[in-house]
mmCIF file of C-alpha atoms in Angstrom:
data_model
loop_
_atom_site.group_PDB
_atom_site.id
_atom_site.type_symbol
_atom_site.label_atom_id
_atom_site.label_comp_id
_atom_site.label_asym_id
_atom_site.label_seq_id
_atom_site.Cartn_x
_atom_site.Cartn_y
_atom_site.Cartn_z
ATOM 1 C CA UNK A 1109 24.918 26.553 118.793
ATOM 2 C CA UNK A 1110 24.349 25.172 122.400
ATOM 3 C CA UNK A 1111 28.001 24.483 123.392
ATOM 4 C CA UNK A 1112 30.225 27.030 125.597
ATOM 5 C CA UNK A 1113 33.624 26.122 124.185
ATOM 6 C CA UNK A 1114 36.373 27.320 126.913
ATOM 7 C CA UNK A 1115 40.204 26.464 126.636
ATOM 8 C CA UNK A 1116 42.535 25.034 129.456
ATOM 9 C CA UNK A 1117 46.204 24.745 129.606
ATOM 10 C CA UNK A 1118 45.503 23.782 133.337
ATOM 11 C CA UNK A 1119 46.728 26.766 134.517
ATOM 12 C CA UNK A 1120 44.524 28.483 137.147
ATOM 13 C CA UNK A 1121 43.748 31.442 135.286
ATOM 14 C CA UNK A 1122 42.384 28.994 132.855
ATOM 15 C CA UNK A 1123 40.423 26.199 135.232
ATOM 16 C CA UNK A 1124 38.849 29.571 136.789
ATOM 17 C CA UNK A 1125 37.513 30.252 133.543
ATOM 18 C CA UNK A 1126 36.292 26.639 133.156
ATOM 19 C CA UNK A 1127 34.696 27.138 136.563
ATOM 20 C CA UNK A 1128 33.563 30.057 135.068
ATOM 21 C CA UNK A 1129 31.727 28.549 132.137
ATOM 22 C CA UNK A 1130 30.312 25.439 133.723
ATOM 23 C CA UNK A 1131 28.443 28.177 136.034
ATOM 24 C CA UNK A 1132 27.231 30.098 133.053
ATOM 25 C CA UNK A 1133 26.121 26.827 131.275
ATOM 26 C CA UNK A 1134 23.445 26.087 134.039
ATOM 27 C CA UNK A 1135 22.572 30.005 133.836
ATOM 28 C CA UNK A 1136 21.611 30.124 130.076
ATOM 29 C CA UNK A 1137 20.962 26.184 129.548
ATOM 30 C CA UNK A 1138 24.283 25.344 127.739
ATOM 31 C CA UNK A 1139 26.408 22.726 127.266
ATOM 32 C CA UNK A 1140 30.318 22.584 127.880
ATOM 33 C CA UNK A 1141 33.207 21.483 125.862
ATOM 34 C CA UNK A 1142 36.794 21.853 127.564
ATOM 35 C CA UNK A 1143 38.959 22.071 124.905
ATOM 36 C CA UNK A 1144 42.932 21.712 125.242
ATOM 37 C CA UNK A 1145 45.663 21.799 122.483
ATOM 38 C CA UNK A 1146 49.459 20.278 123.236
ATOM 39 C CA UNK A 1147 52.585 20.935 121.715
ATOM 40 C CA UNK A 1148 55.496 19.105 121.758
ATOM 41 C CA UNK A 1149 58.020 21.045 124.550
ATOM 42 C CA UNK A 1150 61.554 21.576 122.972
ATOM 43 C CA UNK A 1151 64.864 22.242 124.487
ATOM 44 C CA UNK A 1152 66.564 25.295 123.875
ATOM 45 C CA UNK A 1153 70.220 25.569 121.818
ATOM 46 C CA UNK A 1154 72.183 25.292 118.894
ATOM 47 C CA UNK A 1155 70.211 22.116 117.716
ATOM 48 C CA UNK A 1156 66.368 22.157 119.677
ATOM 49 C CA UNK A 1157 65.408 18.774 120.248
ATOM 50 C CA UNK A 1158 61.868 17.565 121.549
ATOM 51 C CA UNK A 1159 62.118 17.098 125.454
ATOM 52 C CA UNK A 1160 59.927 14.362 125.010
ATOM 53 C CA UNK A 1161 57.844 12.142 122.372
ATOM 54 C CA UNK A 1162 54.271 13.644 121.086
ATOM 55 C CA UNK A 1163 52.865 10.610 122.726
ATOM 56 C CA UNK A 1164 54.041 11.457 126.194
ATOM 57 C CA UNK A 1165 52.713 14.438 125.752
ATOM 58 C CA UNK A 1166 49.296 13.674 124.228
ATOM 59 C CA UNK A 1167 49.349 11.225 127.550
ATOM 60 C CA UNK A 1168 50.149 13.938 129.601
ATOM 61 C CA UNK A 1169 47.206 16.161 128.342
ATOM 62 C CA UNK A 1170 44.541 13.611 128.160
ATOM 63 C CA UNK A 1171 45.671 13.068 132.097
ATOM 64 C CA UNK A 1172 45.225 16.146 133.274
ATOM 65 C CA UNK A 1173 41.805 16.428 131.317
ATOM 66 C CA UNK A 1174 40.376 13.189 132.560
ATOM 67 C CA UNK A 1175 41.249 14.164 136.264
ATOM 68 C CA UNK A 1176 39.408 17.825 135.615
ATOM 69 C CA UNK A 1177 36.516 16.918 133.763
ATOM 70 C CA UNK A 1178 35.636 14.294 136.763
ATOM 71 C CA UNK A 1179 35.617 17.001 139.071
ATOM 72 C CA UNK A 1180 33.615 19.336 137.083
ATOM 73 C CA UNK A 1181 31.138 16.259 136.371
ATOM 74 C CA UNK A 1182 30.870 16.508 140.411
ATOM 75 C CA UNK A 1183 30.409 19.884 140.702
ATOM 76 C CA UNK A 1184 28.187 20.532 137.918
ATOM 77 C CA UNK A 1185 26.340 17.151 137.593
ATOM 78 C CA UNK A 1186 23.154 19.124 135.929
ATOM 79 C CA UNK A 1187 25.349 20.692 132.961
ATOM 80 C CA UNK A 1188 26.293 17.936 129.752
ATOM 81 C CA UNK A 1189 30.265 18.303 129.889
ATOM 82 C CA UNK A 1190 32.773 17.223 127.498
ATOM 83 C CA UNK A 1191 36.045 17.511 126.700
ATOM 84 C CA UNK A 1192 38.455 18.077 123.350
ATOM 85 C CA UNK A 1193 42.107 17.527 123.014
ATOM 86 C CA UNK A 1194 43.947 18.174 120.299
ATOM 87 C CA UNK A 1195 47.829 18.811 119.136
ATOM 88 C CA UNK A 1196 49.110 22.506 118.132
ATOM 89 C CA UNK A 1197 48.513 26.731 118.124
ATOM 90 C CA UNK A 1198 45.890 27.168 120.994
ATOM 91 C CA UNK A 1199 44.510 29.964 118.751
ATOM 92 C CA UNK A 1200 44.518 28.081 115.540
ATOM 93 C CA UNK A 1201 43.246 24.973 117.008
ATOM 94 C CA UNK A 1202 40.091 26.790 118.468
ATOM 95 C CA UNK A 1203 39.511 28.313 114.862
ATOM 96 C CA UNK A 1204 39.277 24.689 113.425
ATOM 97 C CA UNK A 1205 37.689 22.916 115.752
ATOM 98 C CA UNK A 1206 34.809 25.605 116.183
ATOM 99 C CA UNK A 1207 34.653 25.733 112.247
ATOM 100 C CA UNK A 1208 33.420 22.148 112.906
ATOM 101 C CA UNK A 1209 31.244 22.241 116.016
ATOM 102 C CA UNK A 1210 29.733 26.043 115.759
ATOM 103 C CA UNK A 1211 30.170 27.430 119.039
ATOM 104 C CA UNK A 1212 27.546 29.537 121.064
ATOM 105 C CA UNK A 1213 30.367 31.470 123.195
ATOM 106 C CA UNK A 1214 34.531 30.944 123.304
ATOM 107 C CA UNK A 1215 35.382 31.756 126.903
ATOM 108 C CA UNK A 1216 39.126 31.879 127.884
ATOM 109 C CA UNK A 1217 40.984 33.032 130.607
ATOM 110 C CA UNK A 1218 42.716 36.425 130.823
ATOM 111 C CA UNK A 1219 45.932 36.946 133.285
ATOM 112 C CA UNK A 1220 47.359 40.210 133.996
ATOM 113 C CA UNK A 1221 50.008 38.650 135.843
ATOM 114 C CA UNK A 1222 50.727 35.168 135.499
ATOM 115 C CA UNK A 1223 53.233 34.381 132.523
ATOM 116 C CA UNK A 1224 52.634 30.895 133.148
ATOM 117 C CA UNK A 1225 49.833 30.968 131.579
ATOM 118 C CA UNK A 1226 48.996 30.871 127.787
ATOM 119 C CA UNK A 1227 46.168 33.628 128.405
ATOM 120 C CA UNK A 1228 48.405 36.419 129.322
ATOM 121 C CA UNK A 1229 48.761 39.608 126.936
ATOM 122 C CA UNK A 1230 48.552 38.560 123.420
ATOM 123 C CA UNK A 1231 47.237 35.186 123.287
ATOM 124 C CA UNK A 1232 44.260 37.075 124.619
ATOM 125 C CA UNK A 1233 43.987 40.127 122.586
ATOM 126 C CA UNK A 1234 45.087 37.652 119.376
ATOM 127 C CA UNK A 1235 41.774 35.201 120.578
ATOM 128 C CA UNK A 1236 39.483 38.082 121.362
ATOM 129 C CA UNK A 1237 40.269 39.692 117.925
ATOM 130 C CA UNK A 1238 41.105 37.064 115.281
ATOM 131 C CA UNK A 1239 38.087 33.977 116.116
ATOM 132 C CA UNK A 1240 35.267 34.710 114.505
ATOM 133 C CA UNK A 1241 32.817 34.196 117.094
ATOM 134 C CA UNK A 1242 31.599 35.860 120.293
ATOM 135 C CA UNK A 1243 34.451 35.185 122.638
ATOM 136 C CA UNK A 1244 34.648 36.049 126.161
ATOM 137 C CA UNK A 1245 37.934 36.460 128.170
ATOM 138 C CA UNK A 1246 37.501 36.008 132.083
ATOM 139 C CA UNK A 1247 39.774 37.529 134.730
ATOM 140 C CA UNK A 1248 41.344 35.439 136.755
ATOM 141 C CA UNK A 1249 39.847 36.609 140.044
ATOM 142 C CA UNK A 1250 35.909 36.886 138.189
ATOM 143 C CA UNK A 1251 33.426 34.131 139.583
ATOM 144 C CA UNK A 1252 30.188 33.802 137.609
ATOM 145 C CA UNK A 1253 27.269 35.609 138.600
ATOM 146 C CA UNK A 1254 24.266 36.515 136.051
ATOM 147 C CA UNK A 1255 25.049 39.386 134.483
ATOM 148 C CA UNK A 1256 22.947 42.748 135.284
ATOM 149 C CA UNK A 1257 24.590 45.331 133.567
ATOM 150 C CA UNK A 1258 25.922 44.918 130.618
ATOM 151 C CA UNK A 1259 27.926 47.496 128.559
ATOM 152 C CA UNK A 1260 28.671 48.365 124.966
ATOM 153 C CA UNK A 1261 31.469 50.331 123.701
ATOM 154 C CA UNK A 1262 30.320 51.620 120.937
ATOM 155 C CA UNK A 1263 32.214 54.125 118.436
ATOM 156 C CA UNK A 1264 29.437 54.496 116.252
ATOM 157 C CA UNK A 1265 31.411 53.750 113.257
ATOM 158 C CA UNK A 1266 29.758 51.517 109.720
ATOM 159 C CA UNK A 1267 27.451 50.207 111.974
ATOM 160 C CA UNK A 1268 24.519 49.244 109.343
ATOM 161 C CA UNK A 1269 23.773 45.484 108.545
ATOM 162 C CA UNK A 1270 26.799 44.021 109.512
ATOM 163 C CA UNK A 1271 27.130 45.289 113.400
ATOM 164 C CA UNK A 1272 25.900 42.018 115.577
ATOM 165 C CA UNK A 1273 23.229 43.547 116.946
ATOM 166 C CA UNK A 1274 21.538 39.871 117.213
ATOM 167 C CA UNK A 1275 24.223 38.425 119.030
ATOM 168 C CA UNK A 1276 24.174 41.726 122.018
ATOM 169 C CA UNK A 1277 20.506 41.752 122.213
ATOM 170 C CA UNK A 1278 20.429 37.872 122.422
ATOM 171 C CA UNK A 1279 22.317 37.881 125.181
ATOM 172 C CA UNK A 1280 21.193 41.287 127.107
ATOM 173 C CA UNK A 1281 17.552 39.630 126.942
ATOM 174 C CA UNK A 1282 18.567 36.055 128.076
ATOM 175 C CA UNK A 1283 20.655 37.638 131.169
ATOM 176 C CA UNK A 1284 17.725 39.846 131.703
ATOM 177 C CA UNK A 1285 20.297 42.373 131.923
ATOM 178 C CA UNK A 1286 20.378 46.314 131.748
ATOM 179 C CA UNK A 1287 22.429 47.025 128.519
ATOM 180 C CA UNK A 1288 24.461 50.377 128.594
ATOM 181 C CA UNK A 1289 26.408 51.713 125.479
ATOM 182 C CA UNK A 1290 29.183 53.586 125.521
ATOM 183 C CA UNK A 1291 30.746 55.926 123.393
ATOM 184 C CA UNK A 1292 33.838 57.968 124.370
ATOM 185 C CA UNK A 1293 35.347 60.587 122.426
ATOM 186 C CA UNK A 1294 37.599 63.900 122.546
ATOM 187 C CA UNK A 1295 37.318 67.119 120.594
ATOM 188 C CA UNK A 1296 34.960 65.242 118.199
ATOM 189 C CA UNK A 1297 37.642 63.440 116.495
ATOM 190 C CA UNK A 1298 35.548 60.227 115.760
ATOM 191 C CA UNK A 1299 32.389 62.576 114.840
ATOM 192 C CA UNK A 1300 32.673 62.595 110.955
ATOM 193 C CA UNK A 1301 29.177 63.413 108.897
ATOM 194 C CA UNK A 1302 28.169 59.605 108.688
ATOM 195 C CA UNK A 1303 28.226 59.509 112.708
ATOM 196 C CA UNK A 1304 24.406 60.681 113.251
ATOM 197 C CA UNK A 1305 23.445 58.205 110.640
ATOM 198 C CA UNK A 1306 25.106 55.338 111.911
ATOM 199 C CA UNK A 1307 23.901 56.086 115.976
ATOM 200 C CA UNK A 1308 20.377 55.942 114.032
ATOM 201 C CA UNK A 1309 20.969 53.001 112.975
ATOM 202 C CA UNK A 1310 22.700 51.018 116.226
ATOM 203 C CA UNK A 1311 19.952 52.651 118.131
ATOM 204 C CA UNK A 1312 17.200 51.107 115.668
ATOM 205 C CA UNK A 1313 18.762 47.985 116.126
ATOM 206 C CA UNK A 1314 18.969 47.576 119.508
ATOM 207 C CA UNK A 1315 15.249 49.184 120.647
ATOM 208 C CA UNK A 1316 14.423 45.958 121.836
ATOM 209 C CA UNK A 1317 17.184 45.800 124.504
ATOM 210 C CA UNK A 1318 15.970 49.464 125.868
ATOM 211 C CA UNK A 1319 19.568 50.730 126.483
ATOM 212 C CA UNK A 1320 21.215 53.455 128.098
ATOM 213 C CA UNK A 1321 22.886 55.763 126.325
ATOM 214 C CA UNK A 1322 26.496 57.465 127.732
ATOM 215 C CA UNK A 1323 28.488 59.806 126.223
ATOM 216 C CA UNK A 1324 32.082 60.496 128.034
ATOM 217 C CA UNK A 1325 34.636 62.964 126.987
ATOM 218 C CA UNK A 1326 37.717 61.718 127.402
ATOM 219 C CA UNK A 1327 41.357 61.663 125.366
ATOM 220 C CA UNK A 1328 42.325 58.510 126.620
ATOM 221 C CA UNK A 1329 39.793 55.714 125.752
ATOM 222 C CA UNK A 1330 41.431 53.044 127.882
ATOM 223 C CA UNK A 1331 41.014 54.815 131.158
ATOM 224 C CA UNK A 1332 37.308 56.179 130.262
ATOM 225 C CA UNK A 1333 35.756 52.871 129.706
ATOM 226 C CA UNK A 1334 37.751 51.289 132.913
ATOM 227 C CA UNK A 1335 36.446 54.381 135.271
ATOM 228 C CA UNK A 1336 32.583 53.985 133.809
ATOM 229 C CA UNK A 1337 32.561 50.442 134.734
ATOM 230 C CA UNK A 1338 34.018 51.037 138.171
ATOM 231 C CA UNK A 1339 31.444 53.717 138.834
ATOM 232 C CA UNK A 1340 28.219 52.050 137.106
ATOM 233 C CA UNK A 1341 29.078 48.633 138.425
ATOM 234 C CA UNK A 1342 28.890 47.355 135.302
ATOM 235 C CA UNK A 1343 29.563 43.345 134.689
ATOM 236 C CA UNK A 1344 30.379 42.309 131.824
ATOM 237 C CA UNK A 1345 31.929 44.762 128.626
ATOM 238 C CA UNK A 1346 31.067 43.698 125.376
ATOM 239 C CA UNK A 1347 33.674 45.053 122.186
ATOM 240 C CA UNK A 1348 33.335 44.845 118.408
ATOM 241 C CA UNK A 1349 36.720 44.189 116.973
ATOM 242 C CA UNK A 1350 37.236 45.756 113.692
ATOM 243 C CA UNK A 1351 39.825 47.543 111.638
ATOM 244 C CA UNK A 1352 38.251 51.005 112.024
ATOM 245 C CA UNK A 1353 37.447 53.258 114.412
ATOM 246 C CA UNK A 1354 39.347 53.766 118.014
ATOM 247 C CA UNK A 1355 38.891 49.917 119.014
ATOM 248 C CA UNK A 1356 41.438 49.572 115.879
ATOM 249 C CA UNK A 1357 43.926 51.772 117.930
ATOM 250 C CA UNK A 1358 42.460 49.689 121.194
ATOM 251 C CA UNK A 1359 44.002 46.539 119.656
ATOM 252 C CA UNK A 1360 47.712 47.824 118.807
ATOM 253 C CA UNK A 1361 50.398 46.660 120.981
ATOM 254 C CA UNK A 1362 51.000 49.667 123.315
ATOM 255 C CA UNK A 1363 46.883 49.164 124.134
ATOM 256 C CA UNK A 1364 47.116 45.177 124.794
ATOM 257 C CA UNK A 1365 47.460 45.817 128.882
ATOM 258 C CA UNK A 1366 44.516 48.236 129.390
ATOM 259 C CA UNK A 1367 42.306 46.759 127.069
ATOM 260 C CA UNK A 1368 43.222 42.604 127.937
ATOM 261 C CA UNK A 1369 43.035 43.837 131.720
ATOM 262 C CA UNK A 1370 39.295 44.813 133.080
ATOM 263 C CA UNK A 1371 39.827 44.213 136.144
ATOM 264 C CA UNK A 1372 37.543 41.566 137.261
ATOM 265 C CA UNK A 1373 35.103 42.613 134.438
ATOM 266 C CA UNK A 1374 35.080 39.565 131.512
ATOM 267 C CA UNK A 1375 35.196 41.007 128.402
ATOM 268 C CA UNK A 1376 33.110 40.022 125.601
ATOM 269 C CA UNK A 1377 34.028 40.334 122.160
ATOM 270 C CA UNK A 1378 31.020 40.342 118.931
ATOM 271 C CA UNK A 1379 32.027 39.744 115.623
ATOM 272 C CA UNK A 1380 30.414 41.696 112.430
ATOM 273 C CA UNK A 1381 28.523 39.426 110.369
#
């Protein structure tokens, strides 16, 4: 697990990414793979046709790679760089390819206004949610810079053994980073009986980090966790996806924009174990 695995489709929302990781590479002594999946384009109509043979486009890709990876080799001559290409689903072809070489991070590149771009909207949230490993989506206008606050959203919710407590406090200690968590809630609708039982137990295992803890009151998640890291200057937000809790409301459709779109905050998803 010494490879930063972050996707291109040469867009650039996603070579600012790649910037983004070859920066953070040298930072915490990592290598980088750029990894790129093709599909075949198709024309549109009664009977879709391929525009053009998978060959062309395999030549295409490994082009464009070729000429990038050069200039990163320039750029970054101290950090080990390498590159991937492979044909089909950007999404699914991470999955399998990191199932094989076990990534340290995923970073890819999050738009909040370029279409042209496969990290726009869904593809992000669909990345950030369904890989299972820490995966970090970068806003088009962030540039690298070590991170010095760091903050947690927690909900506080079947936390126990299987909340990746490892993974944060990895990270926090390697950045040398402040780590704040965050818990926002309204009327005490998350606050069931288990809820002082499970902050005991996040806050047991994260005592090495020393964190901060913040408590907001607020009805509308989304906008509470976007105003706390305007006004703490906070640098990177770190999410655990799961199917419980308000970050399983966070991930339905009508919450894709707020949530994909931190500003220039890259967002950093954990993964229960």
């Amino acid at each position: 697990m010494h490879s930063i695995v972050v996707a291109t489709d040469f867009s650039e929302v996603a070579n600012n990414a790649v910037r983004f990781a070859c920066e953070m590479a040298a930072d915490f002594q990592k290598t980088v793979t750029v990894f790129h999946s093709y599909i075949i384009p198709v024309s549109f109509g009664d009977n879709p046709m391929p525009v053009m043979p998978i060959e062309d486009s395999k030549a295409i890709a490994t082009e464009s790679m070729d000429k990038l990876v050069d200039s990163l080799k320039t750029l970054y001559s101290g950090t080990s760089i390498e590159s991937h290409i492979t044909f089909g689903d950007i999404t699914d072809s991470l999955e399998d390819y990191c199932e094989r070489n076990t990534p340290w991070l995923i970073i890819v590149g999050n738009s909040a206004e370029d279409h042209n771009t496969l990290w726009f909207g869904s593809n992000v949230i669909s990345t950030l949610k369904n890989l299972p490993y820490r995966t970090m989506a970068v806003p088009a206008s962030a540039q690298y810079k070590t991170p010095r606050k760091i903050c947690l959203a927690a909900d506080y919710k079947h936390v126990y053994n299987k909340f990746p407590s490892g993974d944060l406090t990895e990270i926090v200690s390697k950045a040398g980073a402040e780590l704040h968590v965050l818990n926002v809630d309204h009327n005490n609708k998350q606050f069931g009986t288990e809820v002082p039982q499970d902050a005991a137990a996040l806050e047991a295992q994260l005592q090495s980090a020393n964190p901060q803890y913040h408590y907001v009151e607020s009805d509308n998640t989304d906008e509470a966790i976007t105003k706390f890291i305007a006004e703490n200057n906070i640098d990177w937000l770190v999410i655990v996806p799961h199917k419980y809790g308000f970050w399983e409301g966070l991930f339905h459709k009508s919450h894709t924009t707020a949530l994909a779109r931190t500003g220039h905050v890259p967002l950093l998803a954990l993964h229960e174990h």
